[in-house]
mmCIF file of C-alpha atoms in Angstrom:
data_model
loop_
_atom_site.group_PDB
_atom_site.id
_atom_site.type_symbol
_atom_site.label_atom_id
_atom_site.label_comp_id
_atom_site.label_asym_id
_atom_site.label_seq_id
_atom_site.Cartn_x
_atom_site.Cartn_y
_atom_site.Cartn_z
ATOM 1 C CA UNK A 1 29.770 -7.238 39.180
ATOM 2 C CA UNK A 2 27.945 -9.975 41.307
ATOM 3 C CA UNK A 3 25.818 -12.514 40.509
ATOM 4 C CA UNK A 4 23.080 -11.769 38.285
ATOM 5 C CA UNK A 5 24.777 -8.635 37.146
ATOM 6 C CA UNK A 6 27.888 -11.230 35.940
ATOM 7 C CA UNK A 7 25.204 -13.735 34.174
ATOM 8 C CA UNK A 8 23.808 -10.736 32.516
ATOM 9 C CA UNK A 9 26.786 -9.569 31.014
ATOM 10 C CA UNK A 10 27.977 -13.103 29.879
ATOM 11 C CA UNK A 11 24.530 -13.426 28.128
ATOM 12 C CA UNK A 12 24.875 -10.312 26.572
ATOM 13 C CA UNK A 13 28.210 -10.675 25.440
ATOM 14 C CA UNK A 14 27.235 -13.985 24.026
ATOM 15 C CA UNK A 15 24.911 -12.934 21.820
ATOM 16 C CA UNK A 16 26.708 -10.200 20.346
ATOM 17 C CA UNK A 17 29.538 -12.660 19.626
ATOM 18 C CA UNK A 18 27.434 -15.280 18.412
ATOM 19 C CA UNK A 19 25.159 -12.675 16.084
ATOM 20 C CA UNK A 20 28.696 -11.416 15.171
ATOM 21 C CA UNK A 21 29.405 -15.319 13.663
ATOM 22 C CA UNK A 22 26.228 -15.624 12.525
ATOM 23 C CA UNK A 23 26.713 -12.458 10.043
ATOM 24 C CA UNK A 24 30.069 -13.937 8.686
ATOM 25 C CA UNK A 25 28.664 -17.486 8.221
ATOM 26 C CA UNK A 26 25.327 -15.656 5.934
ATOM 27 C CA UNK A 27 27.950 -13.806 3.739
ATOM 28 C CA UNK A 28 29.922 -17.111 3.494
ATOM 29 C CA UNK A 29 26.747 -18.957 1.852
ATOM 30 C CA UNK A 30 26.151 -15.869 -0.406
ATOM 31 C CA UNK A 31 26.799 -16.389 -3.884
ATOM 32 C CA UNK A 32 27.020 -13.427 -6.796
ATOM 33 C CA UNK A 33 23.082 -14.467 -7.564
ATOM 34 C CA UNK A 34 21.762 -14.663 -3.835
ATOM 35 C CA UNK A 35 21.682 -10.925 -2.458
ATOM 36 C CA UNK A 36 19.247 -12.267 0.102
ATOM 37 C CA UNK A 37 21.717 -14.252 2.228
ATOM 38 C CA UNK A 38 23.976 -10.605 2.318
ATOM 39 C CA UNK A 39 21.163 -8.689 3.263
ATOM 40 C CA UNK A 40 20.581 -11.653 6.693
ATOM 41 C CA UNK A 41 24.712 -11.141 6.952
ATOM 42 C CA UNK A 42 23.844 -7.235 6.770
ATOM 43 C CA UNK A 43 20.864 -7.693 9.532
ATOM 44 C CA UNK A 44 22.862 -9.463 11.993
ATOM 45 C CA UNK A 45 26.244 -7.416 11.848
ATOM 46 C CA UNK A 46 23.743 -4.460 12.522
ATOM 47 C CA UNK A 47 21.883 -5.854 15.013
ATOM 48 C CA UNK A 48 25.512 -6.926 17.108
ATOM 49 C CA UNK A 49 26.754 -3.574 16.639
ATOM 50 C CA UNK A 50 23.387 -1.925 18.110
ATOM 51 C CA UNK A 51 23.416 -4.069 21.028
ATOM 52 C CA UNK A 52 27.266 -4.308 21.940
ATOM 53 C CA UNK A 53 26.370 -0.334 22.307
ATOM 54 C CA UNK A 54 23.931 -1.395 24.722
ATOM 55 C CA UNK A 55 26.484 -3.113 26.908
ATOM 56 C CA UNK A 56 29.455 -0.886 26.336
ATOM 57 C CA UNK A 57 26.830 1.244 27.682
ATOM 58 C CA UNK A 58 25.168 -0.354 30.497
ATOM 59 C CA UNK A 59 28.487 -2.212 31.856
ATOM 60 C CA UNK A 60 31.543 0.250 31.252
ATOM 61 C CA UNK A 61 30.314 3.340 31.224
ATOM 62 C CA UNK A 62 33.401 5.632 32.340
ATOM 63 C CA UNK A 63 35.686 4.126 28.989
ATOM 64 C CA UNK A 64 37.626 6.077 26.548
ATOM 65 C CA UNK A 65 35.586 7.454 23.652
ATOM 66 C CA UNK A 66 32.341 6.138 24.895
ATOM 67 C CA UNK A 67 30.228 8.679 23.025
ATOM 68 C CA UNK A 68 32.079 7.184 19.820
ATOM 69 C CA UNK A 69 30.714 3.531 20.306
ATOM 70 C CA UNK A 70 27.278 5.351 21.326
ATOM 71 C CA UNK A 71 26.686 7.264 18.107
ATOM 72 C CA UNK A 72 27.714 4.193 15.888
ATOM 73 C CA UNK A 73 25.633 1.727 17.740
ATOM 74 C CA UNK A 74 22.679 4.022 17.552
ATOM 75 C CA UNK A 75 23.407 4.964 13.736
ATOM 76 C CA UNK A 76 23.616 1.406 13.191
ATOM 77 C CA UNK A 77 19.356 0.623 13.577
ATOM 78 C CA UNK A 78 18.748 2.841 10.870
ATOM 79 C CA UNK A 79 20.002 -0.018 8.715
ATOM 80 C CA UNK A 80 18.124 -2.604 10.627
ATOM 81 C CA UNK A 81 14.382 -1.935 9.224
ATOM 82 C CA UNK A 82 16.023 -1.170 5.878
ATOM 83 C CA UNK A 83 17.739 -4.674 5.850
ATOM 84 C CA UNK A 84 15.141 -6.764 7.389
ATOM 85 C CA UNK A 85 12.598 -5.470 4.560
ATOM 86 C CA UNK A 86 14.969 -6.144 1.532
ATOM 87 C CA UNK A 87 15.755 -9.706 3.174
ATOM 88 C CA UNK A 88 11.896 -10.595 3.663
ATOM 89 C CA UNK A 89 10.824 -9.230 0.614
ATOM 90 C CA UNK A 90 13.539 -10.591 -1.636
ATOM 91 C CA UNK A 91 12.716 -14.207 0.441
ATOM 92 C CA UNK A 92 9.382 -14.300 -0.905
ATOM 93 C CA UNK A 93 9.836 -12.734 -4.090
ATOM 94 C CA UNK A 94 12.827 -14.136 -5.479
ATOM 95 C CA UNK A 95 13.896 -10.798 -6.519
ATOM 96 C CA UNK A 96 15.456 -8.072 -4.645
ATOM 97 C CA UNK A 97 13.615 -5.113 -3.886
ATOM 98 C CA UNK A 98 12.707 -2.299 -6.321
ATOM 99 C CA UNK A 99 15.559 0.962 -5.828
ATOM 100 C CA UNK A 100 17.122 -1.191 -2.693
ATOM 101 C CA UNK A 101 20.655 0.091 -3.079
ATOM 102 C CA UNK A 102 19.214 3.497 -3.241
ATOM 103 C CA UNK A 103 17.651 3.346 -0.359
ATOM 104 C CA UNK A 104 21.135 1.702 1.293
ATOM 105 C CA UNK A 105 23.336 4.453 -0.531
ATOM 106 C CA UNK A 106 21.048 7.115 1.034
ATOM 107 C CA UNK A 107 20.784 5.645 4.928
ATOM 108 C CA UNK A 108 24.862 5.515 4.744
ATOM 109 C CA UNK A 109 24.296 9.055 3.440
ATOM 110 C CA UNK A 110 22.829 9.972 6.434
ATOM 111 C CA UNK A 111 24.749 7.964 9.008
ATOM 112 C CA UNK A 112 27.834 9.719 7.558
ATOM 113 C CA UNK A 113 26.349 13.277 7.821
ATOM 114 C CA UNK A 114 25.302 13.121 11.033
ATOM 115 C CA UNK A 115 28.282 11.576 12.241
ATOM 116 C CA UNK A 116 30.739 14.319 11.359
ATOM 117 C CA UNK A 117 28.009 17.048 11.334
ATOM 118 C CA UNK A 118 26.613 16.003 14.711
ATOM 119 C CA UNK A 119 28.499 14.101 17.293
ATOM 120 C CA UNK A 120 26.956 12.699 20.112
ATOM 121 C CA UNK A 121 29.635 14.107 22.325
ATOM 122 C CA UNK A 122 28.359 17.603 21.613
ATOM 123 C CA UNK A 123 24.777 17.424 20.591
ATOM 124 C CA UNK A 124 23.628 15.265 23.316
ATOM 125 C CA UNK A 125 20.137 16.949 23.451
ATOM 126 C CA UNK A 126 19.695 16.840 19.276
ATOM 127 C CA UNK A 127 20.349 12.928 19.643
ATOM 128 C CA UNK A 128 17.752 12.385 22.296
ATOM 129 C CA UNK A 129 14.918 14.311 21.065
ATOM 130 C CA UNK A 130 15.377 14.806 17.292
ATOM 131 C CA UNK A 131 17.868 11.745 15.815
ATOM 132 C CA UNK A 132 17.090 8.648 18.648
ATOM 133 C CA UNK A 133 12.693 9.486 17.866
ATOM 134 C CA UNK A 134 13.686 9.655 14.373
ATOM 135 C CA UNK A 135 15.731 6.379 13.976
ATOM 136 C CA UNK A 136 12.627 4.373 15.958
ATOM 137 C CA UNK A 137 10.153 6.101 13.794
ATOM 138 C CA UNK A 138 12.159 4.837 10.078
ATOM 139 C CA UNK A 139 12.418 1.524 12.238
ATOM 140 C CA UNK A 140 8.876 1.054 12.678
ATOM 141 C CA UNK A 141 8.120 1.904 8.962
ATOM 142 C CA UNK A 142 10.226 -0.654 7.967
ATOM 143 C CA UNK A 143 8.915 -3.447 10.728
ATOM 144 C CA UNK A 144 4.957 -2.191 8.569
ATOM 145 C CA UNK A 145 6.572 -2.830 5.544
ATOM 146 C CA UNK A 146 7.850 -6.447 6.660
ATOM 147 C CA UNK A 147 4.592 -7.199 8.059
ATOM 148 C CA UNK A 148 2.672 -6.057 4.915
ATOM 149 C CA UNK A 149 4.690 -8.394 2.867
ATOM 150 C CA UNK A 150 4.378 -11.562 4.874
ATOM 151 C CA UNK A 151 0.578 -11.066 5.743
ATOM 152 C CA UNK A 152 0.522 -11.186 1.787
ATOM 153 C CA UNK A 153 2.850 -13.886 1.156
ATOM 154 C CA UNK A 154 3.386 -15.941 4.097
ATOM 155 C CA UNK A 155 0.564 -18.806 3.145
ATOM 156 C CA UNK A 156 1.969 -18.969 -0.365
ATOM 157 C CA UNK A 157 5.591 -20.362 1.036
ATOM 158 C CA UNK A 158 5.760 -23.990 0.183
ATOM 159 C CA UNK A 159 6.735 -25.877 3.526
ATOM 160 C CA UNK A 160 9.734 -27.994 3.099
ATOM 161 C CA UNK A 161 10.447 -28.615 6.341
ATOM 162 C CA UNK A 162 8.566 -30.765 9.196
ATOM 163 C CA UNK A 163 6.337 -29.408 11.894
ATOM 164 C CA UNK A 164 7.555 -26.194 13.405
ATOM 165 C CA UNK A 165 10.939 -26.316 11.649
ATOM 166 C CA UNK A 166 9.714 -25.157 8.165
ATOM 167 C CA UNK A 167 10.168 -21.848 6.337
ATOM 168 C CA UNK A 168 6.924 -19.982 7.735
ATOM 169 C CA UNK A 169 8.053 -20.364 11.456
ATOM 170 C CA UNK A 170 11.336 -18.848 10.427
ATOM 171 C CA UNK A 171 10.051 -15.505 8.455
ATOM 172 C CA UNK A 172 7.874 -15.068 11.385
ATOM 173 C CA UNK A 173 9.671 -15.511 13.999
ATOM 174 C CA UNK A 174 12.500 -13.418 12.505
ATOM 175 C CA UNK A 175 10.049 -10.620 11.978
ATOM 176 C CA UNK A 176 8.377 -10.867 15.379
ATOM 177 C CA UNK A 177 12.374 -10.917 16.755
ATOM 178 C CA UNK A 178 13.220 -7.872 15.390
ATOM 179 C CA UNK A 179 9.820 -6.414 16.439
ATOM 180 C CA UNK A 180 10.398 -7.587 19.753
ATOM 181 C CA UNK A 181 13.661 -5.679 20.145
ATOM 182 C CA UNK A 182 12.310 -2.259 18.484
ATOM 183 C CA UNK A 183 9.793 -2.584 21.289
ATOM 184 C CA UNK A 184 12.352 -2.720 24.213
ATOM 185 C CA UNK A 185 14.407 0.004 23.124
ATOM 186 C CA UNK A 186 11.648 2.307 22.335
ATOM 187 C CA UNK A 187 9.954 1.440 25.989
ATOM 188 C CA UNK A 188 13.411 1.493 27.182
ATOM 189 C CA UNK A 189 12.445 4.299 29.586
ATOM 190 C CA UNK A 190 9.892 2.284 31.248
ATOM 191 C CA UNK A 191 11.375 -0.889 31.792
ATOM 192 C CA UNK A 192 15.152 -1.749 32.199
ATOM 193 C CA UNK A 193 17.779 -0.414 29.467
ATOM 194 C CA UNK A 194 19.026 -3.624 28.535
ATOM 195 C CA UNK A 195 15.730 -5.648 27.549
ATOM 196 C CA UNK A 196 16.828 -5.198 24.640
ATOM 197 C CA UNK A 197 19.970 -6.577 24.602
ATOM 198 C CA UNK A 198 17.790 -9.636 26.377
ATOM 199 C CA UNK A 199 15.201 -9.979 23.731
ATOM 200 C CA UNK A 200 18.020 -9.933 21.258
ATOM 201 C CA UNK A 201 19.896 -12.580 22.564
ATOM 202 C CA UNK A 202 17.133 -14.935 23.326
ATOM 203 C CA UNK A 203 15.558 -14.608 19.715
ATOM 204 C CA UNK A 204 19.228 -15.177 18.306
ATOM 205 C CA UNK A 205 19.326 -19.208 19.864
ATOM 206 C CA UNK A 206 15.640 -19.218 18.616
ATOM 207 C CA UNK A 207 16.630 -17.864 15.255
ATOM 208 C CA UNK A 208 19.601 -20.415 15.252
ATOM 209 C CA UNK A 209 17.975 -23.360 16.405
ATOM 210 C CA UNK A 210 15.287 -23.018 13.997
ATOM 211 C CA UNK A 211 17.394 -22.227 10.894
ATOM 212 C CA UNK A 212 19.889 -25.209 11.701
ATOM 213 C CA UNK A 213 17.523 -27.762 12.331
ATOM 214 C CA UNK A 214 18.313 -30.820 9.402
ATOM 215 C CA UNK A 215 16.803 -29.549 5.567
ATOM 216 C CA UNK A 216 15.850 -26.345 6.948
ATOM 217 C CA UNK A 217 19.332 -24.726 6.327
ATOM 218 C CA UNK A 218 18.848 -25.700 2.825
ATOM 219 C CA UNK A 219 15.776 -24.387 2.465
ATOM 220 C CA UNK A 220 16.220 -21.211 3.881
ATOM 221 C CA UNK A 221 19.809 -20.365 2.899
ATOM 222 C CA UNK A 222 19.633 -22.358 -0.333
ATOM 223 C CA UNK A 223 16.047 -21.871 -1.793
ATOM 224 C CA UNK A 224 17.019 -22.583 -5.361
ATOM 225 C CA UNK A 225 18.775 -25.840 -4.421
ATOM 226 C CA UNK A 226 16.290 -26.591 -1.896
ATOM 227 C CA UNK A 227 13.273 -26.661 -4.374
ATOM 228 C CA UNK A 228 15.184 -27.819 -7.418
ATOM 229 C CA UNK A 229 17.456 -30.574 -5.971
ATOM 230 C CA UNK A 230 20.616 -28.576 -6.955
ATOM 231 C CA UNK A 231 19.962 -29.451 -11.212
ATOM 232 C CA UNK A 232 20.889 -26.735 -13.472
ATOM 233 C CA UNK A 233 19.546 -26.385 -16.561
ATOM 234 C CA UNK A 234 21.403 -24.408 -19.437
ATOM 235 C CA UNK A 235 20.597 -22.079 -21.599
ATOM 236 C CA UNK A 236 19.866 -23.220 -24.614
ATOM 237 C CA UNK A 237 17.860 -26.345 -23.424
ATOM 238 C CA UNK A 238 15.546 -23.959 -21.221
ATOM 239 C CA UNK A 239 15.373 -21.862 -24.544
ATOM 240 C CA UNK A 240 14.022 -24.600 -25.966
ATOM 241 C CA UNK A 241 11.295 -25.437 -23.032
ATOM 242 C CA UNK A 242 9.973 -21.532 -23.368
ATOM 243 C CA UNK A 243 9.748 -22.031 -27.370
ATOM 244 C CA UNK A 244 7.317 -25.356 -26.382
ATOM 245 C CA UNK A 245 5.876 -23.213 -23.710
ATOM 246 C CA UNK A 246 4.698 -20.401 -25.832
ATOM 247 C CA UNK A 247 3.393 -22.533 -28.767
ATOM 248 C CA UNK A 248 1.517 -24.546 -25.757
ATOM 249 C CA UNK A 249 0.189 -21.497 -24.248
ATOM 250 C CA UNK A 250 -1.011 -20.305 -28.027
ATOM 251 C CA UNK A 251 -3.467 -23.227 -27.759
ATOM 252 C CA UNK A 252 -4.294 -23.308 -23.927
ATOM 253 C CA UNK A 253 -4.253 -19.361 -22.628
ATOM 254 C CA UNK A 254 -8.014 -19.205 -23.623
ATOM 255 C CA UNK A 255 -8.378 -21.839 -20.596
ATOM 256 C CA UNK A 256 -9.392 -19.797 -17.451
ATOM 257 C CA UNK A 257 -8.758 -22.482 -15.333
ATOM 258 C CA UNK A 258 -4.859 -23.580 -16.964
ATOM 259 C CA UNK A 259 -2.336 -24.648 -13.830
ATOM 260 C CA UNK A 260 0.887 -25.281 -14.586
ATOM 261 C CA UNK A 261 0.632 -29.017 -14.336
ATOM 262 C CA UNK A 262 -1.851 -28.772 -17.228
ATOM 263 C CA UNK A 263 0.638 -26.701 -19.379
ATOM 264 C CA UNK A 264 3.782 -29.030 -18.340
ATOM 265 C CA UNK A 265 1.514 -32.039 -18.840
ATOM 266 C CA UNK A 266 0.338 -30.981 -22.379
ATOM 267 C CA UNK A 267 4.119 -29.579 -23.302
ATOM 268 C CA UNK A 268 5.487 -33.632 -21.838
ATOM 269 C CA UNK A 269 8.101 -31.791 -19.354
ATOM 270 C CA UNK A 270 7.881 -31.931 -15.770
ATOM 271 C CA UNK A 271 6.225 -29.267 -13.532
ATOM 272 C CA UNK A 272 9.201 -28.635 -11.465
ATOM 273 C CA UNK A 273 11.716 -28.698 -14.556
ATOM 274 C CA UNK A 274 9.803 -25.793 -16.339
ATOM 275 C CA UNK A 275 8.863 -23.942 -12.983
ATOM 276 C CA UNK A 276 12.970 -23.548 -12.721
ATOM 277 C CA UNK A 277 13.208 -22.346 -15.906
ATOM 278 C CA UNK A 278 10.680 -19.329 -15.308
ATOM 279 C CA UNK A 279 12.339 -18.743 -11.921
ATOM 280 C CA UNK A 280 15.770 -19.001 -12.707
ATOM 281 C CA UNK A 281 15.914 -18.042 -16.363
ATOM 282 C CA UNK A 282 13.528 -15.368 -16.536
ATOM 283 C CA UNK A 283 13.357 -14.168 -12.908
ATOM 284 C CA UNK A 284 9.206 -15.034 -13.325
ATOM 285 C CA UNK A 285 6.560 -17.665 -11.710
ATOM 286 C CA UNK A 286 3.868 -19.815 -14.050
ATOM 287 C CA UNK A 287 1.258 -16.961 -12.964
ATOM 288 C CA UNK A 288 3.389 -13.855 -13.658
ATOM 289 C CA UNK A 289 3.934 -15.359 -17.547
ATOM 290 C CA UNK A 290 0.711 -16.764 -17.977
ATOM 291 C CA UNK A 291 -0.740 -13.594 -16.251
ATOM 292 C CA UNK A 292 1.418 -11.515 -18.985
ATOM 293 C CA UNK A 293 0.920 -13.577 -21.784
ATOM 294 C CA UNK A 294 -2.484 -13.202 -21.837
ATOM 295 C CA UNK A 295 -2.268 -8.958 -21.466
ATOM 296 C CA UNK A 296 -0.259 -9.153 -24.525
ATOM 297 C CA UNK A 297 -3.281 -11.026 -26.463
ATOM 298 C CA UNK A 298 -5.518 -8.396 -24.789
ATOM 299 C CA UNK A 299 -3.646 -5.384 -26.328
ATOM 300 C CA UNK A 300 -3.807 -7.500 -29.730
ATOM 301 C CA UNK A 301 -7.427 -7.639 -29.672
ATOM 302 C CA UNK A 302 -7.892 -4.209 -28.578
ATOM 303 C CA UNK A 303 -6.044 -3.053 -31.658
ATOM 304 C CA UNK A 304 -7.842 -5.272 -34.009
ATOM 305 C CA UNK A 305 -11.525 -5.547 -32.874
ATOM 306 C CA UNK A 306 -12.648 -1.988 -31.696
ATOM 307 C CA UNK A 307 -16.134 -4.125 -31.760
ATOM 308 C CA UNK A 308 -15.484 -6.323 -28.442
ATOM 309 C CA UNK A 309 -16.321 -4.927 -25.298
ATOM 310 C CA UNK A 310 -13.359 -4.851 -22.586
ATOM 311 C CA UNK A 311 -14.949 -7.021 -20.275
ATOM 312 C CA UNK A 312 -15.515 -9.622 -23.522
ATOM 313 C CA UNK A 313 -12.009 -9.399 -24.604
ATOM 314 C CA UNK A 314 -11.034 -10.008 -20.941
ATOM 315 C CA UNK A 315 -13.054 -13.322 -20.830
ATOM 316 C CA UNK A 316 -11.921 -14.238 -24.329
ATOM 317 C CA UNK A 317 -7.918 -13.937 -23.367
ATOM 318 C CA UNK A 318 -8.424 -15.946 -20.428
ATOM 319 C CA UNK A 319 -9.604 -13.800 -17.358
ATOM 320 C CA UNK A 320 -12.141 -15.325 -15.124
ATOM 321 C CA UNK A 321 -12.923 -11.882 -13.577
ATOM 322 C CA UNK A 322 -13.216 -8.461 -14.344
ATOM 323 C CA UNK A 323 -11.408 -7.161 -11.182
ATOM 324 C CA UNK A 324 -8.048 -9.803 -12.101
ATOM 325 C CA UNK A 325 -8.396 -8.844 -15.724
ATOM 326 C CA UNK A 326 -8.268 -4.689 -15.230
ATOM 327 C CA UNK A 327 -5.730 -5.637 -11.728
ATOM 328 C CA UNK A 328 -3.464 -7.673 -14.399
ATOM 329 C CA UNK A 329 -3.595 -5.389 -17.253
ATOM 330 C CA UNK A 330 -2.698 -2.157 -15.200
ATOM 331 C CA UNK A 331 -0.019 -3.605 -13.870
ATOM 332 C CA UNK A 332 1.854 -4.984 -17.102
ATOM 333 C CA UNK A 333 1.204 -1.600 -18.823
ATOM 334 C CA UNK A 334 0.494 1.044 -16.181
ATOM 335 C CA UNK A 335 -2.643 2.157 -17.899
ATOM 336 C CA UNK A 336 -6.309 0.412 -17.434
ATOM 337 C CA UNK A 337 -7.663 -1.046 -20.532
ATOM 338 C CA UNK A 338 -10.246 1.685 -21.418
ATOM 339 C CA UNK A 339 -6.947 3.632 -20.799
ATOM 340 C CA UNK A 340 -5.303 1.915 -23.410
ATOM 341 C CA UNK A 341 -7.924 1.364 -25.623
ATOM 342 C CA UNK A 342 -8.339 5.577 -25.753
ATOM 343 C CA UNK A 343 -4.810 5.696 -26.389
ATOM 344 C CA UNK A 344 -5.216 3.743 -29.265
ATOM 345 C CA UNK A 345 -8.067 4.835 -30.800
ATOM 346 C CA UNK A 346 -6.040 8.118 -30.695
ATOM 347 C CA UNK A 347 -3.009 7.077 -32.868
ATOM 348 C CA UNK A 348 -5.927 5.493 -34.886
ATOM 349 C CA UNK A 349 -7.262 9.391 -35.496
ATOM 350 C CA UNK A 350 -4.332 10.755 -36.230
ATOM 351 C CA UNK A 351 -3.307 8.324 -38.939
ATOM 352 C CA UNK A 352 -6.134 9.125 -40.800
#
């Protein structure tokens, strides 16, 4: 090794080290309530096992059991879309995502099978046109998924942080990261084998100087403490705000145009204090429960005035729009109103 080769191997190594600290410092800020800081710990221990494989590879490639490190390293990325999904979506959602440990359970599954069934040793040419194509391909899904959900989400995020150092430039740049990297292994072929191991390590001291910067740790690996200054409240006191909250709403869900400062100001509790109970308590935002609330009136009327029109029980409950009324209602009940409604007038019939 000379030179450049040497610096390219220190900066490699580097980054697998430091990705490899990085993983055990997220699972050290994970509590039994914040999956979302296991599945970063799960991202990065992933992503340093894929690219030591890269230079195991590129650097020593006449060591013992060298196919061994291959096949795991490869295995590895098909946990690296998987994770990077649950992480992004639980970030924005607050809750983790639906049938995730499924999905986990089954990619391990796989990994396993493969591993005893296959070896890279012996099925060389299996790997490289069947199981390599196919881990890029579940990759890629993944990286569409990740980019569905913060196209959708991303201007919603509440910017704690100053400048560039807030929580939107670190979802992005964490999804454009791992992009970046699924790019240079699956041009690999075309440019040099260990762009990828580059890309990686750059985007880690980008990753780390942006989540490190001041209140941006908190924010990012402590949303709940972050937005809510660290106050708990208990359970029977934020039983107590939902009772006032639901004899509010009673008088006020009529109100198209109700925010949740109206609500908290008509209730006398602050906006942030009952916005913590919803989130916290009842795993819901002020728009989910309002947005649920008023379905449940809908379903009331529908069972009681067979005289309204949909659209006029809609506006009566609250809905400013047809399209958010039917959106609203098919998602709390699966069904469409005029769905519901049949269904009704159906156990109506047979009750006669």
């Amino acid at each position: 090794m000379q030179g450049g080769y040497y610096l390219l191997f220190l900066f490699s190594c580097v980054g697998v080290i430091n990705a490899l600290i990085l993983s055990i410092y997220f699972l050290s800020r994970s509590s039994a309530d914040n999956i979302q800081n296991r599945f970063l710990a799960g991202l990065f221990f992933v992503l340093s096992i894929r690219i030591g494989k890269s230079v195991i590879f590129y650097f020593f490639e006449d060591i013992p059991l060298l196919a061994v490190y291959l096949q795991i390293g490869l295995s590895a990325c098909f946990l690296i879309g998987p994770l990077l999904y649950f992480y992004i979506y639980k970030f924005f959602h607050q809750k983790a995502a639906p049938y995730w440990w499924v999905q986990l359970f089954l990619y391990l599954l796989i990994i396993t099978v493969i591993y005893f069934r296959f070896p890279y040793l012996d099925f060389r040419v299996e790997w490289k046109g069947i199981f390599i194509p196919m881990i890029h391909i579940q990759w890629f899904v993944y990286l569409l998924l990740s980019g569905r959900e913060i196209w959708r989400q991303v201007n919603a995020l509440e910017l704690k942080g100053r400048g560039f150092f807030n929580k939107k430039s670190w979802i992005i740049s964490l999804f454009m990261g791992i992009s970046l990297i699924w790019l240079a292994y699956v041009s690999s072929h075309f440019i040099s084998y260990m762009m990828g191991a580059l890309c990686f390590s750059f985007m880690l001291y980008v990753w780390i100087f942006l989540l490190l910067m001041g209140a941006n740790r908190i924010n990012i690996l402590d949303p709940a403490q972050a937005k809510y200054g660290g106050k708990e409240i208990l359970t029977p006191e934020a039983e107590r705000i939902m009772d006032q909250l639901n004899f509010t709403l009673e008088q006020k869900y009529q109100d198209s145009s109700l925010t949740l400062e109206d609500i908290s100001r008509a209730m006398g509790v602050g906006k942030h204090q009952l916005s913590q109970v919803l989130n916290e308590h009842y795993n819901i935002n002020f728009s989910g429960y309002i947005r649920k609330f008023r379905v449940e009136k809908v379903k009331q009327l529908i069972q009681t005035h067979d005289k309204y029109t949909l659209q006029a029980i809609g506006e009566e409950c609250g809905f400013k729009a047809k399209s958010s009324f039917y959106t609203a209602f098919k998602n709390e009940t699966g069904m469409t109103p005029l769905q519901f409604k049949r269904k009704v007038d159906r156990e109506k019939g047979s009750d006669l």
